Amino acid sequence: MLPPVPALADYGISPDHGFLPTEPPLDLLPDPYYAKWEWIVSNFQALLITRRIREVVDRMPMLSTSYLHSEEEWRRAYVVLGFILHGYVWGGNTPAERVPPQITVPLFAVCQKLELPPVATYAGVCLWNYRPIFPDEPTDDINNLACNNTFTGSFDEQWFYLMSVAIEARGGPSIPLVLQAISAARAGNSLVVTECLQRLAEIIDEVGMLLERMYEHCDPYVFYHRIRPYLAGSKNMGEAGLPHGLLYDTGHGEPQYRQYGGGSNAQSSLIQFFDIALGVEHRPTGESRPGDSDKDTDGRVGAPRHGFIQEMRAYMPGPHRRFLEHVGAVANIRQYVEDRRSDKALCIAYDACLSMLRAMRDKHIQMVSRYIIIPSRDAKARPPRATSPRRQQSATMNLASVRTGPDGSGAGGKKLRGTGGTALIPFLKQARDETGEPAIDAWAKRILSNGPAEASFAALSKVGEGHDGNLEVVGLSGTWAADDSEGGICHW
């Protein structure tokens, strides 16, 4: 017997807003008991600029989570404590290795309730950290959104988070659409499946176009040097001063080191949902495509294997993570289309979805190049200035990694790592190329899997590739190859 198609209400997912809350997140915990937490985040910029965040937190009383009642309050507590945690760790001249009990104890309780790790995640800084300016206007209009909290207080940081909120809202209606397509495929209704896929392709294209608006108000220099450091996690951060991760002190027993990746858009359930719905399988970075004999016979995405994308599910809220697992168990669209290759309308609609998803990943690679790679190279080219120890340390480490090998390794052959501990550019390129592998039409499969090879298709993207597979981006700053520089939002 086939497992049932998931019901969105069972996982707290909105048919209109997707993985965003049905109602806007709280911007303040209602119980005055938590006024101290709220005071800290409302005065965050002043405390960070004056380097007084740690002394304030160290003097803060231990607050219980007993007065948190609704799901909205637990989420707000997670947002607040996540910001306080990262401000405490990264708000000094050197990172703080020990997290005091005033943060650790309530944060652990909140994380246990929400099934999230004790670190600032995509859910904490994006999904649950916004408010509509005019409640009666659409949430997918970024001009109608504001952030509840930021580290820097800058418009650039707000825009960076709100772009993700708008994308989640724009992509939200695709979720019931895909579930409808799965049900229609079970019933053998190709017309409905085709119509759903056509609309899904349009939504993915709209998401990709929305992504390009990042450039409007988020300056790469501000992002790289002012915002990015506060989003850093504690995994693979030895060069930043956390060789063992963070000591989460609960006040009882010997504190244990823990390592977590920082915030990453790979923690978005929406993007992984697109992949699962369309049968796109991602492998660990560097692993080649298996032979046909290894393919899943029923056309569904195979059993998850360890890899960066799978690892990022641990950073999603528990209900969202379980929803993706449920969808993976019932996804049948890819096999349904493969079994009906003679239905040209159906095949074209399916391949169009893959094309739009691949084009969006091309845009993301270009964005990473502009916001990470170029500022990193600029920093490497400049000698370190006489400034705070932390900034000088960062500049020195950037200079030390100028020389990169053909595999993206830095000086001494060490890989530069991204937010979640992965080599970002190879990961992004492989994820993009894997997106086209399920294509039905032979021409579409060749084009989508091997990169844009014809001028007509290259117009879908501003990213070009040479015959050797090296990525090139052409823009105002000239032409550069992305293959020799790696690192994610929080790389050092």
Coordinates of C-alpha atoms in Angstrom, one line a residue:
M1 CA 0.0 0.0 0.0
L2 CA 1.4 3.4 -0.9
P3 CA 2.1 5.8 1.9
P4 CA -0.3 8.8 2.1
V5 CA 0.6 12.1 0.5
P6 CA 1.6 14.4 3.4
A7 CA -0.9 16.9 4.8
L8 CA 0.7 20.3 5.3
A9 CA -1.2 21.0 8.5
D10 CA 0.6 17.9 10.1
Y11 CA 3.9 19.7 9.7
G12 CA 2.9 23.3 10.4
I13 CA 3.4 24.3 6.8
S14 CA 1.2 27.0 5.2
P15 CA -0.3 26.4 1.7
D16 CA 0.2 30.1 1.0
H17 CA 3.5 31.0 2.8
G18 CA 5.2 27.6 2.7
F19 CA 7.9 27.1 5.4
L20 CA 7.3 30.6 6.8
P21 CA 5.0 30.9 9.8
T22 CA 1.3 31.3 9.0
E23 CA 1.2 34.4 11.1
P24 CA 4.1 36.9 11.3
P25 CA 6.7 36.1 13.9
L26 CA 6.7 37.8 17.3
D27 CA 9.0 40.9 17.5
L28 CA 8.9 40.8 21.3
L29 CA 8.4 38.2 24.0
P30 CA 5.2 39.2 25.8
D31 CA 6.2 38.2 29.3
P32 CA 8.2 41.0 31.0
Y33 CA 10.2 38.2 32.7
Y34 CA 12.3 38.2 29.4
A35 CA 12.8 41.9 29.3
K36 CA 16.6 41.5 29.8
W37 CA 16.9 39.3 26.7
E38 CA 14.9 41.8 24.7
W39 CA 16.9 44.7 26.0
I40 CA 20.1 43.2 24.9
V41 CA 19.0 42.5 21.3
S42 CA 17.3 45.9 21.1
N43 CA 20.7 47.6 22.0
F44 CA 22.8 45.1 20.1
Q45 CA 24.6 47.6 17.8
A46 CA 25.7 49.8 20.8
L47 CA 26.8 46.8 22.8
L48 CA 28.8 45.4 19.9
I49 CA 30.5 48.7 18.9
T50 CA 31.5 49.4 22.5
R51 CA 32.6 45.7 23.0
R52 CA 30.4 45.5 26.1
I53 CA 28.2 42.6 25.0
R54 CA 30.1 40.0 27.0
E55 CA 30.1 41.9 30.3
V56 CA 26.4 42.5 29.9
V57 CA 25.7 38.8 29.2
D58 CA 28.0 37.7 32.0
R59 CA 26.0 39.8 34.5
M60 CA 22.7 38.7 33.1
P61 CA 20.5 36.5 35.4
M62 CA 19.8 32.9 34.5
L63 CA 16.3 33.0 33.0
S64 CA 14.1 29.9 32.8
T65 CA 12.1 28.9 29.8
S66 CA 9.0 28.1 32.0
Y67 CA 7.3 31.2 30.9
L68 CA 7.4 30.4 27.2
H69 CA 4.0 29.0 26.2
S70 CA 3.1 29.3 22.5
E71 CA 5.1 28.0 19.6
E72 CA 5.6 31.6 18.5
E73 CA 7.2 32.5 21.9
W74 CA 9.6 29.5 21.7
R75 CA 10.6 30.6 18.2
R76 CA 11.1 34.2 19.4
A77 CA 13.3 32.9 22.2
Y78 CA 15.4 31.0 19.7
V79 CA 15.9 34.1 17.6
V80 CA 16.9 36.2 20.5
L81 CA 19.2 33.7 22.1
G82 CA 20.8 32.9 18.7
F83 CA 21.7 36.6 18.2
I84 CA 23.0 36.9 21.8
L85 CA 25.1 33.7 21.3
H86 CA 26.8 34.9 18.1
G87 CA 27.2 38.5 19.4
Y88 CA 28.9 37.1 22.5
V89 CA 31.2 34.8 20.5
W90 CA 32.2 37.2 17.8
G91 CA 31.7 40.5 19.5
G92 CA 35.2 40.9 20.8
N93 CA 38.7 41.4 19.5
T94 CA 39.1 37.6 19.6
P95 CA 36.3 35.0 19.6
A96 CA 35.0 33.8 22.9
E97 CA 35.5 30.0 23.2
R98 CA 33.3 29.5 26.3
V99 CA 29.5 30.1 26.1
P100 CA 28.3 31.0 29.6
P101 CA 25.3 29.2 31.3
Q102 CA 23.1 32.4 31.0
I103 CA 23.0 31.6 27.2
T104 CA 23.6 27.8 27.2
V105 CA 21.0 26.6 29.6
P106 CA 17.9 28.4 28.1
L107 CA 19.2 27.9 24.6
F108 CA 19.5 24.1 25.0
A109 CA 15.9 24.0 26.3
V110 CA 14.6 26.0 23.4
C111 CA 16.5 24.0 20.9
Q112 CA 15.2 20.7 22.4
K113 CA 11.7 22.1 22.0
L114 CA 12.2 23.2 18.4
E115 CA 14.5 20.4 17.4
L116 CA 17.2 22.7 16.3
P117 CA 21.0 23.0 17.1
P118 CA 22.2 25.7 19.5
V119 CA 23.5 28.0 16.8
A120 CA 22.0 30.8 14.6
T121 CA 20.4 29.0 11.7
Y122 CA 18.5 30.0 8.6
A123 CA 15.3 29.6 10.6
G124 CA 16.5 31.9 13.3
V125 CA 17.8 34.8 11.2
C126 CA 15.3 34.5 8.3
L127 CA 12.1 32.4 8.7
W128 CA 11.3 33.7 12.2
N129 CA 12.9 37.1 12.1
Y130 CA 10.7 39.4 9.9
R131 CA 7.6 41.4 10.0
P132 CA 5.4 42.9 7.3
I133 CA 5.3 46.6 7.2
F134 CA 1.7 46.6 6.0
P135 CA -0.1 43.4 7.2
D136 CA -2.6 43.5 4.4
E137 CA 0.0 43.5 1.7
P138 CA 1.8 40.4 0.3
T139 CA 4.7 38.8 2.2
D140 CA 6.5 38.0 -1.1
D141 CA 7.0 41.7 -1.7
I142 CA 10.4 42.5 -0.2
N143 CA 9.4 46.2 -0.1
N144 CA 6.8 45.3 2.4
L145 CA 9.2 43.5 4.8
A146 CA 11.4 44.5 7.8
C147 CA 13.7 42.6 10.1
N148 CA 13.0 42.2 13.8
N149 CA 16.7 41.9 14.7
T150 CA 20.1 42.3 13.0
F151 CA 23.7 42.3 14.2
T152 CA 24.9 45.5 12.5
G153 CA 21.7 47.5 12.1
S154 CA 22.5 48.1 8.5
F155 CA 20.0 48.1 5.6
D156 CA 22.4 45.7 3.8
E157 CA 22.0 43.1 6.5
Q158 CA 18.2 43.5 6.6
W159 CA 18.0 43.1 2.8
F160 CA 20.2 40.0 2.9
Y161 CA 17.8 38.2 5.3
L162 CA 14.6 39.6 3.7
M163 CA 15.5 38.4 0.3
S164 CA 15.3 34.8 1.7
V165 CA 12.0 35.6 3.4
A166 CA 10.5 37.0 0.1
I167 CA 11.8 33.9 -1.8
E168 CA 10.3 31.5 0.7
A169 CA 6.9 33.4 0.4
R170 CA 7.1 33.4 -3.4
G171 CA 7.9 29.7 -3.5
G172 CA 5.4 28.7 -0.8
P173 CA 2.5 28.0 -3.2
S174 CA 4.6 25.5 -5.0
I175 CA 4.3 23.1 -2.1
P176 CA 0.6 22.2 -2.4
L177 CA 1.1 22.3 -6.2
V178 CA 3.7 19.5 -6.0
L179 CA 1.5 17.5 -3.7
Q180 CA -1.3 17.8 -6.1
A181 CA 1.0 16.6 -8.9
I182 CA 2.0 13.6 -6.9
S183 CA -1.7 12.7 -6.3
A184 CA -2.5 13.2 -9.9
A185 CA 0.4 11.0 -11.0
R186 CA -0.9 8.2 -8.7
A187 CA -4.3 8.6 -10.5
G188 CA -2.6 8.6 -13.9
N189 CA -3.9 12.1 -14.7
S190 CA -1.2 13.4 -17.0
L191 CA -3.1 16.6 -17.8
V192 CA -3.1 17.7 -14.1
V193 CA 0.6 16.7 -13.7
T194 CA 1.6 18.7 -16.7
E195 CA -0.3 21.8 -15.6
C196 CA 1.2 21.5 -12.1
L197 CA 4.7 21.2 -13.6
Q198 CA 4.2 24.2 -15.9
R199 CA 3.2 26.3 -12.9
L200 CA 6.1 25.0 -10.9
A201 CA 8.5 26.0 -13.6
E202 CA 7.1 29.5 -13.5
I203 CA 7.4 29.7 -9.7
I204 CA 11.0 28.6 -9.8
D205 CA 11.7 31.1 -12.5
E206 CA 10.1 33.8 -10.3
V207 CA 12.2 32.8 -7.4
G208 CA 15.4 33.0 -9.6
M209 CA 14.4 36.5 -10.7
L210 CA 13.7 37.6 -7.2
L211 CA 17.2 36.3 -6.1
E212 CA 18.8 38.8 -8.5
R213 CA 17.4 41.6 -6.5
M214 CA 20.0 40.9 -3.8
Y215 CA 22.3 43.3 -5.6
E216 CA 20.0 46.3 -5.2
H217 CA 20.7 47.0 -1.5
C218 CA 23.2 44.5 -0.2
D219 CA 26.8 45.8 -0.8
P220 CA 29.4 43.0 -1.2
Y221 CA 32.0 44.9 0.8
V222 CA 29.5 45.5 3.7
F223 CA 28.3 41.9 3.6
Y224 CA 31.8 40.3 3.5
H225 CA 33.5 42.5 6.1
R226 CA 30.6 43.6 8.4
I227 CA 27.8 41.0 8.3
R228 CA 29.5 37.7 7.5
P229 CA 31.7 37.4 10.6
Y230 CA 28.7 37.4 12.9
L231 CA 27.1 34.5 11.0
A232 CA 30.1 32.2 11.5
G233 CA 29.6 28.9 13.2
S234 CA 32.1 26.9 15.2
K235 CA 32.9 24.1 12.7
N236 CA 36.2 24.1 10.9
M237 CA 37.0 27.5 12.5
G238 CA 40.5 26.7 13.8
E239 CA 42.1 29.6 11.8
A240 CA 39.5 32.0 13.3
G241 CA 40.5 31.1 16.8
L242 CA 38.1 28.2 17.6
P243 CA 40.2 25.1 16.9
H244 CA 37.9 22.8 19.0
G245 CA 34.6 24.6 18.5
L246 CA 32.7 26.2 21.4
L247 CA 32.5 25.1 25.1
Y248 CA 28.8 25.2 26.0
D249 CA 29.0 25.7 29.7
T250 CA 25.8 24.6 31.5
G251 CA 27.2 25.2 35.0
H252 CA 27.1 21.5 35.8
G253 CA 29.9 19.2 35.1
E254 CA 32.8 19.7 32.7
P255 CA 31.7 21.6 29.6
Q256 CA 32.0 19.8 26.3
Y257 CA 33.2 21.1 23.0
R258 CA 30.7 21.3 20.2
Q259 CA 31.0 22.3 16.6
Y260 CA 28.2 23.6 14.4
G261 CA 28.1 25.1 11.0
G262 CA 27.0 28.7 10.6
G263 CA 23.9 30.0 8.9
S264 CA 23.5 28.9 5.3
N265 CA 20.9 29.1 2.6
A266 CA 21.4 25.4 2.2
Q267 CA 19.3 25.2 5.3
S268 CA 16.3 26.4 3.3
S269 CA 13.7 23.6 3.2
L270 CA 12.2 25.1 0.0
I271 CA 15.2 24.6 -2.2
Q272 CA 15.6 21.0 -1.0
F273 CA 11.9 20.5 -1.6
F274 CA 12.3 21.5 -5.2
D275 CA 15.0 18.8 -5.6
I276 CA 13.0 16.1 -3.9
A277 CA 9.9 16.9 -5.9
L278 CA 11.7 16.7 -9.2
G279 CA 13.8 13.6 -8.3
V280 CA 17.1 15.5 -8.3
E281 CA 19.7 13.5 -6.4
H282 CA 22.7 15.2 -4.9
R283 CA 25.9 13.2 -4.0
P284 CA 28.7 14.1 -1.7
T285 CA 31.0 16.6 -3.3
G286 CA 33.4 15.0 -5.7
E287 CA 31.5 11.8 -6.0
S288 CA 30.7 10.9 -9.6
R289 CA 27.4 9.8 -11.0
P290 CA 26.7 6.2 -10.4
G291 CA 26.0 3.8 -13.3
D292 CA 22.6 3.0 -14.5
S293 CA 22.6 -0.3 -12.6
D294 CA 22.8 1.7 -9.4
K295 CA 19.7 3.8 -10.0
D296 CA 16.6 3.5 -7.9
T297 CA 14.2 1.3 -9.8
D298 CA 11.1 3.2 -8.9
G299 CA 12.5 6.5 -9.9
R300 CA 12.3 8.2 -6.5
V301 CA 15.2 9.9 -4.9
G302 CA 17.5 7.2 -3.4
A303 CA 18.2 6.7 0.3
P304 CA 19.9 9.8 1.6
R305 CA 23.7 9.5 1.8
H306 CA 26.0 11.6 3.9
G307 CA 26.7 14.9 2.2
F308 CA 26.5 18.6 2.8
I309 CA 22.9 19.0 1.6
Q310 CA 21.8 16.1 3.8
E311 CA 23.8 17.4 6.7
M312 CA 22.0 20.8 6.4
R313 CA 18.7 19.1 7.2
A314 CA 19.8 18.8 10.8
Y315 CA 19.7 22.6 10.9
M316 CA 16.1 22.8 9.9
P317 CA 13.1 22.8 12.3
G318 CA 12.1 19.3 13.1
P319 CA 8.7 19.4 11.4
H320 CA 10.2 20.7 8.2
R321 CA 12.8 18.0 8.2
R322 CA 10.2 15.3 8.7
F323 CA 8.1 16.8 5.9
L324 CA 11.0 16.6 3.5
E325 CA 11.5 12.9 4.5
H326 CA 7.8 12.2 3.9
V327 CA 7.8 13.9 0.5
G328 CA 10.9 11.9 -0.4
A329 CA 9.0 8.7 0.4
V330 CA 6.1 9.5 -1.9
A331 CA 7.8 11.6 -4.7
N332 CA 6.9 9.9 -8.0
I333 CA 6.9 12.7 -10.6
R334 CA 10.3 11.9 -12.2
Q335 CA 9.4 8.2 -12.7
Y336 CA 5.9 9.1 -14.0
V337 CA 7.4 11.4 -16.6
E338 CA 10.1 8.8 -17.6
D339 CA 7.4 6.2 -18.2
R340 CA 5.5 8.6 -20.5
R341 CA 8.3 9.9 -22.8
S342 CA 5.8 10.0 -25.7
D343 CA 3.8 12.7 -23.9
K344 CA 5.8 15.7 -25.2
A345 CA 3.8 18.3 -23.2
L346 CA 4.5 16.5 -20.0
C347 CA 8.2 16.0 -20.7
I348 CA 8.7 19.6 -21.8
A349 CA 7.0 20.8 -18.6
Y350 CA 9.3 18.6 -16.4
D351 CA 12.5 19.6 -18.3
A352 CA 11.4 23.2 -17.9
C353 CA 11.4 22.8 -14.2
L354 CA 14.9 21.4 -14.2
S355 CA 16.0 24.2 -16.5
M356 CA 14.6 26.9 -14.2
L357 CA 16.2 25.3 -11.2
R358 CA 19.5 25.0 -12.8
A359 CA 19.4 28.6 -14.0
M360 CA 18.7 29.6 -10.4
R361 CA 21.7 27.7 -9.2
D362 CA 23.8 29.5 -11.9
K363 CA 22.7 32.8 -10.5
H364 CA 23.6 31.7 -7.0
I365 CA 27.1 30.8 -8.1
Q366 CA 27.5 34.2 -9.6
M367 CA 26.2 35.7 -6.4
V368 CA 28.7 33.8 -4.3
S369 CA 31.5 35.0 -6.6
R370 CA 30.5 38.6 -6.2
Y371 CA 29.8 38.5 -2.4
I372 CA 32.5 36.1 -1.3
I373 CA 35.3 35.4 -3.8
I374 CA 36.0 39.0 -5.1
P375 CA 35.9 40.6 -1.6
S376 CA 38.1 37.8 -0.3
R377 CA 40.7 38.4 -3.1
D378 CA 40.5 42.2 -2.5
A379 CA 41.3 41.5 1.2
K380 CA 44.1 39.2 0.3
A381 CA 45.6 41.9 -2.0
R382 CA 45.7 44.5 0.7
P383 CA 48.3 44.4 3.5
P384 CA 46.8 44.2 7.0
R385 CA 46.2 47.5 8.7
A386 CA 47.1 48.3 12.3
T387 CA 43.7 47.6 13.8
S388 CA 42.0 45.4 16.3
P389 CA 43.6 42.0 16.9
R390 CA 40.6 40.1 15.4
R391 CA 40.5 42.2 12.2
Q392 CA 44.3 41.9 11.9
Q393 CA 44.1 38.2 12.4
S394 CA 41.4 37.9 9.7
A395 CA 43.5 39.9 7.3
T396 CA 46.6 37.9 8.0
M397 CA 44.7 34.7 7.4
N398 CA 43.3 36.0 4.1
L399 CA 46.8 36.9 3.0
A400 CA 48.1 33.5 4.0
S401 CA 45.7 31.8 1.7
V402 CA 46.4 33.8 -1.4
R403 CA 48.1 30.9 -3.1
T404 CA 45.5 28.4 -4.2
G405 CA 46.0 25.1 -6.0
P406 CA 44.0 23.8 -8.9
D407 CA 41.8 21.9 -6.5
G408 CA 41.0 25.0 -4.5
S409 CA 43.5 24.2 -1.8
G410 CA 45.2 27.0 0.0
A411 CA 48.8 27.5 1.1
G412 CA 50.1 24.2 2.4
G413 CA 47.5 22.3 0.4
K414 CA 44.7 23.0 2.9
K415 CA 41.2 23.4 1.6
L416 CA 39.3 26.6 2.2
R417 CA 36.0 25.6 3.7
G418 CA 32.5 27.1 3.6
T419 CA 29.8 27.7 6.1
G420 CA 28.9 24.1 6.7
G421 CA 32.4 22.7 6.3
T422 CA 32.3 22.1 2.6
A423 CA 34.4 23.4 -0.3
L424 CA 31.8 25.8 -1.6
I425 CA 32.5 26.3 -5.3
P426 CA 33.0 22.7 -6.2
F427 CA 29.8 21.9 -4.2
L428 CA 27.7 24.5 -5.9
K429 CA 28.9 23.5 -9.4
Q430 CA 28.2 19.9 -8.8
A431 CA 24.8 20.6 -7.3
R432 CA 24.0 22.7 -10.4
D433 CA 25.1 20.0 -12.8
E434 CA 23.3 17.3 -10.9
T435 CA 20.1 19.3 -11.3
G436 CA 20.0 18.5 -15.0
E437 CA 20.7 14.7 -14.7
P438 CA 17.0 13.6 -14.6
A439 CA 16.1 15.5 -17.8
I440 CA 13.9 13.4 -20.1
D441 CA 14.7 14.8 -23.6
A442 CA 18.2 13.8 -24.8
W443 CA 19.1 17.3 -25.9
A444 CA 17.8 18.8 -22.6
K445 CA 19.8 16.2 -20.6
R446 CA 23.0 17.0 -22.5
I447 CA 22.5 20.8 -22.1
L448 CA 21.4 20.7 -18.5
S449 CA 24.0 18.2 -17.3
N450 CA 27.1 19.5 -19.0
G451 CA 26.6 23.3 -18.8
P452 CA 25.5 25.8 -21.4
A453 CA 27.1 24.9 -24.7
E454 CA 25.0 26.9 -27.1
A455 CA 24.5 30.7 -27.3
S456 CA 20.7 30.4 -27.1
F457 CA 20.8 28.5 -23.9
A458 CA 23.6 30.5 -22.4
A459 CA 21.2 33.4 -22.3
L460 CA 19.5 31.7 -19.3
S461 CA 22.6 32.6 -17.2
K462 CA 25.3 35.1 -16.8
V463 CA 27.7 32.4 -15.9
G464 CA 29.8 30.8 -18.6
E465 CA 32.0 27.6 -18.6
G466 CA 35.0 26.7 -20.6
H467 CA 35.4 23.3 -22.3
D468 CA 37.5 22.2 -19.3
G469 CA 34.6 22.8 -16.9
N470 CA 36.1 25.9 -15.3
L471 CA 33.5 28.5 -14.3
E472 CA 33.9 32.1 -15.5
V473 CA 31.8 35.1 -14.5
V474 CA 31.8 38.2 -16.6
G475 CA 30.9 41.5 -14.9
L476 CA 31.9 45.0 -14.1
S477 CA 35.0 43.8 -12.3
G478 CA 36.3 41.9 -15.4
T479 CA 36.4 38.2 -15.9
W480 CA 37.5 35.8 -13.2
A481 CA 37.5 32.0 -12.8
A482 CA 35.8 30.8 -9.7
D483 CA 37.4 27.4 -9.6
D484 CA 40.5 28.5 -7.6
S485 CA 38.7 30.1 -4.7
E486 CA 36.5 28.5 -2.2
G487 CA 34.7 29.3 1.0
G488 CA 31.2 30.0 2.1
I489 CA 29.5 32.9 3.8
C490 CA 31.6 32.4 6.9
H491 CA 34.9 31.1 5.5
W492 CA 38.2 32.4 6.9

